[in-house]
XYZ file of C-alpha atoms in Angstrom:
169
model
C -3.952 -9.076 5.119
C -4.128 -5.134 3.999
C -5.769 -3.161 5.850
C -6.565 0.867 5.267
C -7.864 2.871 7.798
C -8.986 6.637 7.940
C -11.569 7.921 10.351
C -12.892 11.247 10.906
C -15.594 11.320 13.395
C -19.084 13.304 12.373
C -20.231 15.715 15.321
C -24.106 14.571 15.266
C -25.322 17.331 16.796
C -24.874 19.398 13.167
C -26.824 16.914 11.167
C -29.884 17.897 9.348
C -31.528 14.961 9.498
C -30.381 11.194 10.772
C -27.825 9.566 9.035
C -29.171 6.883 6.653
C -27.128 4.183 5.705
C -26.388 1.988 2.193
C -26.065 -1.205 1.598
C -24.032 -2.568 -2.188
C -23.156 -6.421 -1.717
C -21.867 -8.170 -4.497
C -21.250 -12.068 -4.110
C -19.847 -14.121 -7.456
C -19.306 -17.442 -7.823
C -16.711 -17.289 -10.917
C -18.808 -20.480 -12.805
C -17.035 -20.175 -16.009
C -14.397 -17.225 -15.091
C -10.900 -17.064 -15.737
C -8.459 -14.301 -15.009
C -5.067 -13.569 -17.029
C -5.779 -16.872 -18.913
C -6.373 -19.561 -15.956
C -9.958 -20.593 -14.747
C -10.681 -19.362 -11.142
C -12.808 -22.326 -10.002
C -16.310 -21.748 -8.234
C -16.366 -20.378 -4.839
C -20.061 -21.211 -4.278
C -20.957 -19.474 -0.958
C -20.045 -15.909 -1.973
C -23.820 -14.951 -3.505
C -25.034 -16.316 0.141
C -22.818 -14.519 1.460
C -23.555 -11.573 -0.095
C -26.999 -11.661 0.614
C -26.689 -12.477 4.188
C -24.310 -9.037 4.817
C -27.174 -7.243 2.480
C -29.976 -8.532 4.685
C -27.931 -7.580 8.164
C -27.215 -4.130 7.092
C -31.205 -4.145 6.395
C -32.901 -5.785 9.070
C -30.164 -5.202 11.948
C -28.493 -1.843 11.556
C -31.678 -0.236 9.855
C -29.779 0.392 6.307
C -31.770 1.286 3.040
C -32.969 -1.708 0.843
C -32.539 0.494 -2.164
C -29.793 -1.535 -3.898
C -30.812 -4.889 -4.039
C -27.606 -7.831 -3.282
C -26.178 -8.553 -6.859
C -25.474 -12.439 -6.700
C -24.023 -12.643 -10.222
C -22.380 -10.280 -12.699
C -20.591 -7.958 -10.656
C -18.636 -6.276 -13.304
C -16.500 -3.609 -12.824
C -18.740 -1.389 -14.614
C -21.054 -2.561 -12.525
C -19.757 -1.704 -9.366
C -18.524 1.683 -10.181
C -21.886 2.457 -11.712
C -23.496 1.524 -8.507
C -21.471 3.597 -6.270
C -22.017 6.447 -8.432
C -25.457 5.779 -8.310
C -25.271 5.726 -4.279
C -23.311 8.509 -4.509
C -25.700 10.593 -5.710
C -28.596 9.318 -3.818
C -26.942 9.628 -0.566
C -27.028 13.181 1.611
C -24.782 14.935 3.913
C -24.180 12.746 7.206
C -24.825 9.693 5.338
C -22.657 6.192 4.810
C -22.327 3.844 2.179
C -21.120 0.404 2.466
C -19.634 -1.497 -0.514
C -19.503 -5.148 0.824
C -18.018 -7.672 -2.267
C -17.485 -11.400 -1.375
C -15.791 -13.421 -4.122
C -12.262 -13.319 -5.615
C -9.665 -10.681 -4.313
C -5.866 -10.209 -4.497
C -3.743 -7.429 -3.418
C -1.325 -5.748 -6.021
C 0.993 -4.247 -4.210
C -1.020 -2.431 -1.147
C -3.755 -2.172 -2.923
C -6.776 -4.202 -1.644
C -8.800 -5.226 -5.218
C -12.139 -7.492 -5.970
C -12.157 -9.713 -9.126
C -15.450 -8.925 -10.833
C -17.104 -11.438 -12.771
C -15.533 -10.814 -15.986
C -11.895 -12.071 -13.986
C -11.274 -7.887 -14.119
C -9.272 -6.105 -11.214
C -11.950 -3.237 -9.299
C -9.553 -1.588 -6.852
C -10.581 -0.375 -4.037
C -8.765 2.938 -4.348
C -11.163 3.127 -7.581
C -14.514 2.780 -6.167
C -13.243 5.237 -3.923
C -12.316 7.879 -6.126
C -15.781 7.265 -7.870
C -17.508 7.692 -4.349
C -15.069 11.068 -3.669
C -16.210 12.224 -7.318
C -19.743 12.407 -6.908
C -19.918 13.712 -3.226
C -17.186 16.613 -3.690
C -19.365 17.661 -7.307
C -22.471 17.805 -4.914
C -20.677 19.528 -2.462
C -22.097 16.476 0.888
C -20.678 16.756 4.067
C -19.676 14.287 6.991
C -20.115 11.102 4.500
C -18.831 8.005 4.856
C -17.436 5.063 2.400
C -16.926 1.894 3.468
C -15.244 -1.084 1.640
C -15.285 -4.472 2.947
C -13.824 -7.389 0.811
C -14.153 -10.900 1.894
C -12.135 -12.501 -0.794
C -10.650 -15.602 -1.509
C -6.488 -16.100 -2.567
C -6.347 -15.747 -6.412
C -3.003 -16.979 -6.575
C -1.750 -15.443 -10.249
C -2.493 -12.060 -9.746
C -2.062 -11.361 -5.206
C -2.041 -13.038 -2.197
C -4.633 -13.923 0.294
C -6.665 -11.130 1.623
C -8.693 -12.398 3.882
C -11.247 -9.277 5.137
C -9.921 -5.616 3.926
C -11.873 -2.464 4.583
C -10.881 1.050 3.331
C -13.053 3.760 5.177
C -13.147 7.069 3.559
C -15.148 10.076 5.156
C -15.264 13.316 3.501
């Protein structure tokens, strides 16, 4: 299991206003899918999944509903066009949470999500997309969270089990 880890804690007392958290949960089920040329079989309970992390972050730790759980089509695209979007939505002293149940492998030490097109989305990229947007708008004291809850796709990584990568600027 990889696991990254940075933390930088936020001094609340300089906030302008309270942080606001949130939520992008992507769950695929793969019906169809095949990566590097073999078929990754159905993993069924990840779009359940996904919504049940989306609704917790909602209803139990008071997160925005803005970005609706995305049970199917997770493309990389996607997913980098959504943290953008978050990205720029989001304001000083806030967090956003990337939370992806599906298909995963790790190449190397690098913790990645396989979309629903069988692609690689790293999560060193979705970073750098997040780090993009909030160093252009100049945010302070945010934080980036990834959590994958993947299953072992055997051709491309091994079994990742949960990975987070927490980034605060």
């Amino acid at each position: 299991m990889a696991s990254e880890l940075s933390h930088v804690a936020v001094d609340a007392s300089s906030a302008t206003h309270a942080p606001k958290g949130y939520i992008l949960a992507y769950g695929e089920s793969y019906r169809g899918v095949s990566c590097d040329g073999e078929a990754l079989g159905e993993v069924g309970g990840c779009p359940l999944s996904a919504c049940d992390a989306h609704d917790a972050f909602v209803n139990d730790c008071g997160f925005s509903p803005l970005f609706p759980a995305l049970v199917a089509g997770a493309t990389k695209s996607r997913m980098l066009e959504d943290v953008r979007r978050a990205a720029t939505t989001m304001t000083s002293n806030d967090v956003v949470v990337v939370y992806f149940s599906g298909r995963g492998a790790l190449l190397g030490d690098t913790a990645c999500a396989v979309d629903a097109a069988g692609r690689l989305v790293t999560a060193h990229k979705l970073q750098a997309v997040f780090a993009e947007a909030v160093v252009e708008r100049g945010l302070r004291g945010v934080a980036f969270l990834v959590l994958l809850d993947c299953h072992l796709t055997p051709s491309i990584g091994e079994l990742m089990g949960v990975s987070s990568l927490l980034v605060q600027c």
